[in-house]
CSV table of N, CA and C in Angstrom, one decimal:
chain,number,residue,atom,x,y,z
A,162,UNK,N,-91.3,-117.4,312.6
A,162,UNK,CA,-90.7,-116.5,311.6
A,162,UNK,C,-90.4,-117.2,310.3
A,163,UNK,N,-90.5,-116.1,309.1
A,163,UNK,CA,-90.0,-116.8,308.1
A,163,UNK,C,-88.8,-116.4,307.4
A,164,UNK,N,-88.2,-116.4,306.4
A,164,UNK,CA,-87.5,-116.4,305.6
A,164,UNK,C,-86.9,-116.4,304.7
A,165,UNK,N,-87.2,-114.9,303.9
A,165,UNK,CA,-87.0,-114.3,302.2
A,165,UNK,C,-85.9,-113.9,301.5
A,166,UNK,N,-85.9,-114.7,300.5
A,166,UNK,CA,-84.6,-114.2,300.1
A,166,UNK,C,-85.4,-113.5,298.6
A,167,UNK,N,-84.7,-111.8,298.4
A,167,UNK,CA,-85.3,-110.9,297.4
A,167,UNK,C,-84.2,-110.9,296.4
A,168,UNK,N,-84.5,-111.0,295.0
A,168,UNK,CA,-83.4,-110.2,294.0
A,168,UNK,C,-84.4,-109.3,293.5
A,169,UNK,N,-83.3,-107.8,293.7
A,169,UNK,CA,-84.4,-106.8,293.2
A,169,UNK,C,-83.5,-105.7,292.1
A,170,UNK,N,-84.0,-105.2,291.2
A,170,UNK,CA,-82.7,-104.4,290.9
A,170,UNK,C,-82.2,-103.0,291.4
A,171,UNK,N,-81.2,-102.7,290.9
A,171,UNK,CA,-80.0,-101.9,292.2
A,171,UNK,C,-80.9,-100.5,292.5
A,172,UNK,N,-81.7,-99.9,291.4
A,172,UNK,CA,-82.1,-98.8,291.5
A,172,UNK,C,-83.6,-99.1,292.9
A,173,UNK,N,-84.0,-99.7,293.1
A,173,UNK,CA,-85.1,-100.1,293.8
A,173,UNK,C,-84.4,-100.4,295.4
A,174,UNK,N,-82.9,-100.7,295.5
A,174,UNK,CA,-82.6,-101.8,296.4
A,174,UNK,C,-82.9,-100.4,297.9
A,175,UNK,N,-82.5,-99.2,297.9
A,175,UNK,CA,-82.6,-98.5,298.9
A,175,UNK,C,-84.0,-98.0,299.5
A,176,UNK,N,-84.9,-98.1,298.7
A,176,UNK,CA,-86.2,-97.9,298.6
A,176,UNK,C,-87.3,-99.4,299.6
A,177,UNK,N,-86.4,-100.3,299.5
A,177,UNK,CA,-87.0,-101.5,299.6
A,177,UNK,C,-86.5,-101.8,300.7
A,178,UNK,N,-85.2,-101.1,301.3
A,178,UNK,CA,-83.9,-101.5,302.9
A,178,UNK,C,-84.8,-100.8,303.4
A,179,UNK,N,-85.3,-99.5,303.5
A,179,UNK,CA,-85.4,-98.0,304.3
A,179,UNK,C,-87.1,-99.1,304.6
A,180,UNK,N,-87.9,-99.1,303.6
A,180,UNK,CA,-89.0,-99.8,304.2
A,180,UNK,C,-89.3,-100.6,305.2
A,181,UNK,N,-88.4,-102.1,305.1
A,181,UNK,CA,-88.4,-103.1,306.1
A,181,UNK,C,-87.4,-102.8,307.2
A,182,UNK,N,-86.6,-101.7,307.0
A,182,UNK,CA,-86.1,-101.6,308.3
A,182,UNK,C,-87.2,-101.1,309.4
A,183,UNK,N,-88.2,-100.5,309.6
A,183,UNK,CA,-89.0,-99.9,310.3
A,183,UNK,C,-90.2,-101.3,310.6
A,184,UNK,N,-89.5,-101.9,310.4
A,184,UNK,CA,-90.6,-103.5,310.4
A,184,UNK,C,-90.1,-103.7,311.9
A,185,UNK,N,-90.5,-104.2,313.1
A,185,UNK,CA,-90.1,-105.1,314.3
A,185,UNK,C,-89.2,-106.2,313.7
A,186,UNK,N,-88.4,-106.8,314.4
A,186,UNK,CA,-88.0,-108.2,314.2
A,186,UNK,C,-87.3,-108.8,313.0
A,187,UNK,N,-87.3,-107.4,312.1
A,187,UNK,CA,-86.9,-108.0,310.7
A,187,UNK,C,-85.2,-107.3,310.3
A,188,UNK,N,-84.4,-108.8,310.1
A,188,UNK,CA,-83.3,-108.3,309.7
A,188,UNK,C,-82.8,-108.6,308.5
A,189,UNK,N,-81.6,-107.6,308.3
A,189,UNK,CA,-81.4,-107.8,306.9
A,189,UNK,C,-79.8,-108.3,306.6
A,190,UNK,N,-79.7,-109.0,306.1
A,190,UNK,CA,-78.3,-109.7,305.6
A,190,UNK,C,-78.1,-110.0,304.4
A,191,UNK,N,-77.3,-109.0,303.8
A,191,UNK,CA,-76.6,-108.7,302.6
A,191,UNK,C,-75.7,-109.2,302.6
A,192,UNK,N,-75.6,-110.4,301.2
A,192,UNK,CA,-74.2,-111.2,300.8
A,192,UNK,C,-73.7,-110.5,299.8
A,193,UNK,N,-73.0,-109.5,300.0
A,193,UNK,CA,-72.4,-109.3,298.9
A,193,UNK,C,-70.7,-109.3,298.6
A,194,UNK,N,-70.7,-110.6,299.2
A,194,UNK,CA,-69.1,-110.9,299.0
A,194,UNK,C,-68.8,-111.5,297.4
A,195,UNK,N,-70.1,-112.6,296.8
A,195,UNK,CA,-69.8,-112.9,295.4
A,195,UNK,C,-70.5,-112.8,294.4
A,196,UNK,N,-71.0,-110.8,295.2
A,196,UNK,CA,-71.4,-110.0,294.1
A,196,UNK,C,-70.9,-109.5,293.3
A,197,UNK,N,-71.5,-109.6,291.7
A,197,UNK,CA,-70.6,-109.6,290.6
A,197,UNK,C,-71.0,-107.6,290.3
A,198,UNK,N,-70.3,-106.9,290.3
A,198,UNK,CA,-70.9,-105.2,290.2
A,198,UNK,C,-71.4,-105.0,288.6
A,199,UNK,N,-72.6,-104.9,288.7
A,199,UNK,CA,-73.4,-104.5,287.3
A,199,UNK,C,-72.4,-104.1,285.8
A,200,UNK,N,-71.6,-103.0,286.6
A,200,UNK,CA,-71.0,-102.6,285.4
A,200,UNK,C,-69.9,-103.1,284.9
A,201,UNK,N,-69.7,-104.9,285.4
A,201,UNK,CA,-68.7,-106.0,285.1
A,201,UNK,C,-69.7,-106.2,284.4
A,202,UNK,N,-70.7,-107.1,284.5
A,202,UNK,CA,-72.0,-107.8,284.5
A,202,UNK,C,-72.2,-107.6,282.7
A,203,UNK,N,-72.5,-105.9,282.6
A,203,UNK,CA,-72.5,-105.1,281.4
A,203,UNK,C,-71.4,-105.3,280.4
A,204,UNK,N,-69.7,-105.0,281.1
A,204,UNK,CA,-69.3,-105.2,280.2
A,204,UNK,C,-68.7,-106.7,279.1
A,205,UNK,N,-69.0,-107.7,280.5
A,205,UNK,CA,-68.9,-109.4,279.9
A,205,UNK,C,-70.1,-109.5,279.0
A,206,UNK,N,-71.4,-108.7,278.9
A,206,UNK,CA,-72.3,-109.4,278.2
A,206,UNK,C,-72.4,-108.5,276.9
A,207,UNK,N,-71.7,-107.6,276.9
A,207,UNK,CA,-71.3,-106.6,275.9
A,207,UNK,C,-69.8,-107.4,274.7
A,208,UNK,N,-68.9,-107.6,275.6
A,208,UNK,CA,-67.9,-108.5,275.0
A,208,UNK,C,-68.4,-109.7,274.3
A,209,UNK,N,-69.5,-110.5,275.0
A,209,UNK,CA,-70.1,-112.0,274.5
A,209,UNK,C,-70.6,-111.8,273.3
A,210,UNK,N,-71.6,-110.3,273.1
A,210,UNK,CA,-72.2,-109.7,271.7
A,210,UNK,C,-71.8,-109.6,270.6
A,211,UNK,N,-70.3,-108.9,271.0
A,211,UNK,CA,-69.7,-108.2,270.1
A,211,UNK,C,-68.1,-109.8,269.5
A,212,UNK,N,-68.6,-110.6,270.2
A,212,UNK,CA,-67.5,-111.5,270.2
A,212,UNK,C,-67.4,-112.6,269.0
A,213,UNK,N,-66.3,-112.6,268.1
A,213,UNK,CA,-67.0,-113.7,266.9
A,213,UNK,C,-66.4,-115.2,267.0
A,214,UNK,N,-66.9,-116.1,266.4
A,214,UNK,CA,-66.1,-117.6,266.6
A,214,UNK,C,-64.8,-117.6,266.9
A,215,UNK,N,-64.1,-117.1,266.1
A,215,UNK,CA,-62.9,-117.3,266.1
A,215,UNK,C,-61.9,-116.1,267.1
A,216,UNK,N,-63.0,-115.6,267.8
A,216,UNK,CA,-62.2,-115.0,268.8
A,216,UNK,C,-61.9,-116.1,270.2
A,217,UNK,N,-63.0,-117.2,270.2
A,217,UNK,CA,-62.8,-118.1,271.4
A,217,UNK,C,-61.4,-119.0,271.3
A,218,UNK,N,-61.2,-119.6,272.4
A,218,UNK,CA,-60.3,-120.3,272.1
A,218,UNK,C,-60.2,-121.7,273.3
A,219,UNK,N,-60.1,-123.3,272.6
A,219,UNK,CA,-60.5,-124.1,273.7
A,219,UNK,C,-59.8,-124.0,275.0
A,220,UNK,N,-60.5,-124.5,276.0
A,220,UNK,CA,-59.8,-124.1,277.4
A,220,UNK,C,-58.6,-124.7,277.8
A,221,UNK,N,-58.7,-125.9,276.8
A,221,UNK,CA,-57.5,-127.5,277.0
A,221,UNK,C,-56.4,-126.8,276.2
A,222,UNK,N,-56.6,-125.9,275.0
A,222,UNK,CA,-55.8,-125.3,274.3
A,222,UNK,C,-54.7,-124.5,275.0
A,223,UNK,N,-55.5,-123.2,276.0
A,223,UNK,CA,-55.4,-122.6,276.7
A,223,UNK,C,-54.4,-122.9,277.9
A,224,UNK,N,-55.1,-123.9,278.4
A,224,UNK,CA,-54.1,-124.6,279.4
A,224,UNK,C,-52.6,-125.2,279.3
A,225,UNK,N,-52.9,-125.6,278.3
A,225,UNK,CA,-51.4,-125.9,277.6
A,225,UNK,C,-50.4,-125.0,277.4
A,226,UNK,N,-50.9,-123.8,276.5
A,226,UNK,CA,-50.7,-122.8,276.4
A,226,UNK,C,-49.4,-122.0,277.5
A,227,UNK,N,-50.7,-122.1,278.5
A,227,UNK,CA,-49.8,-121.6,279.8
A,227,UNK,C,-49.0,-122.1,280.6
A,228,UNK,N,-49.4,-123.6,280.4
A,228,UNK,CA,-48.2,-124.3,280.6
A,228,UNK,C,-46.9,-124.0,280.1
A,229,UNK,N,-46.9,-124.3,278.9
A,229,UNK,CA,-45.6,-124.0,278.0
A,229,UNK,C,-45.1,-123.3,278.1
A,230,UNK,N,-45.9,-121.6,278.5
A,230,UNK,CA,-44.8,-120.8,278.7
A,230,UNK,C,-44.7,-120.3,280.1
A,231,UNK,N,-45.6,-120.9,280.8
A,231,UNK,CA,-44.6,-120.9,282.4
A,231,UNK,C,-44.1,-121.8,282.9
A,232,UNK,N,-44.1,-123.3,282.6
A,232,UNK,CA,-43.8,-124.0,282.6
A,232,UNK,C,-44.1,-125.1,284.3
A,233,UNK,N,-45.3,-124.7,284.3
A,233,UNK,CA,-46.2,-125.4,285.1
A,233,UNK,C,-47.1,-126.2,284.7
């Protein structure tokens, strides 16, 4: 036996289960524990778009930051 791993997209994914399920011997195992849901996916790459230099801010900055005011 072998061993596939598929990325397909979401609208295709039921079309593609229903088929290989009627296969002998073939199983299927879905990780979707550190699946990220499309419409996160969309809105982080919609934010990165619309995002200007000076909206970033360094991470060491950051850190500090949160230090100071929780005091960890």
């Amino acid at each position: 036996m072998r061993q596939l791993t598929v990325t397909i997209p979401d609208d295709f994914y039921e079309t593609f289960v229903s088929f290989f399920k009627h296969i002998p011997d073939v199983s299927i195992n879905e990780n979707i524990e550190n699946e990220i849901p499309l419409w996160q996916q969309e809105m982080v790459l919609e934010r990165m778009k619309n995002a200007k230099p000076e909206d970033y801010i360094d991470a060491d900055e950051a850190l500090k930051s949160l230090k100071n005011k929780y005091g960890f």
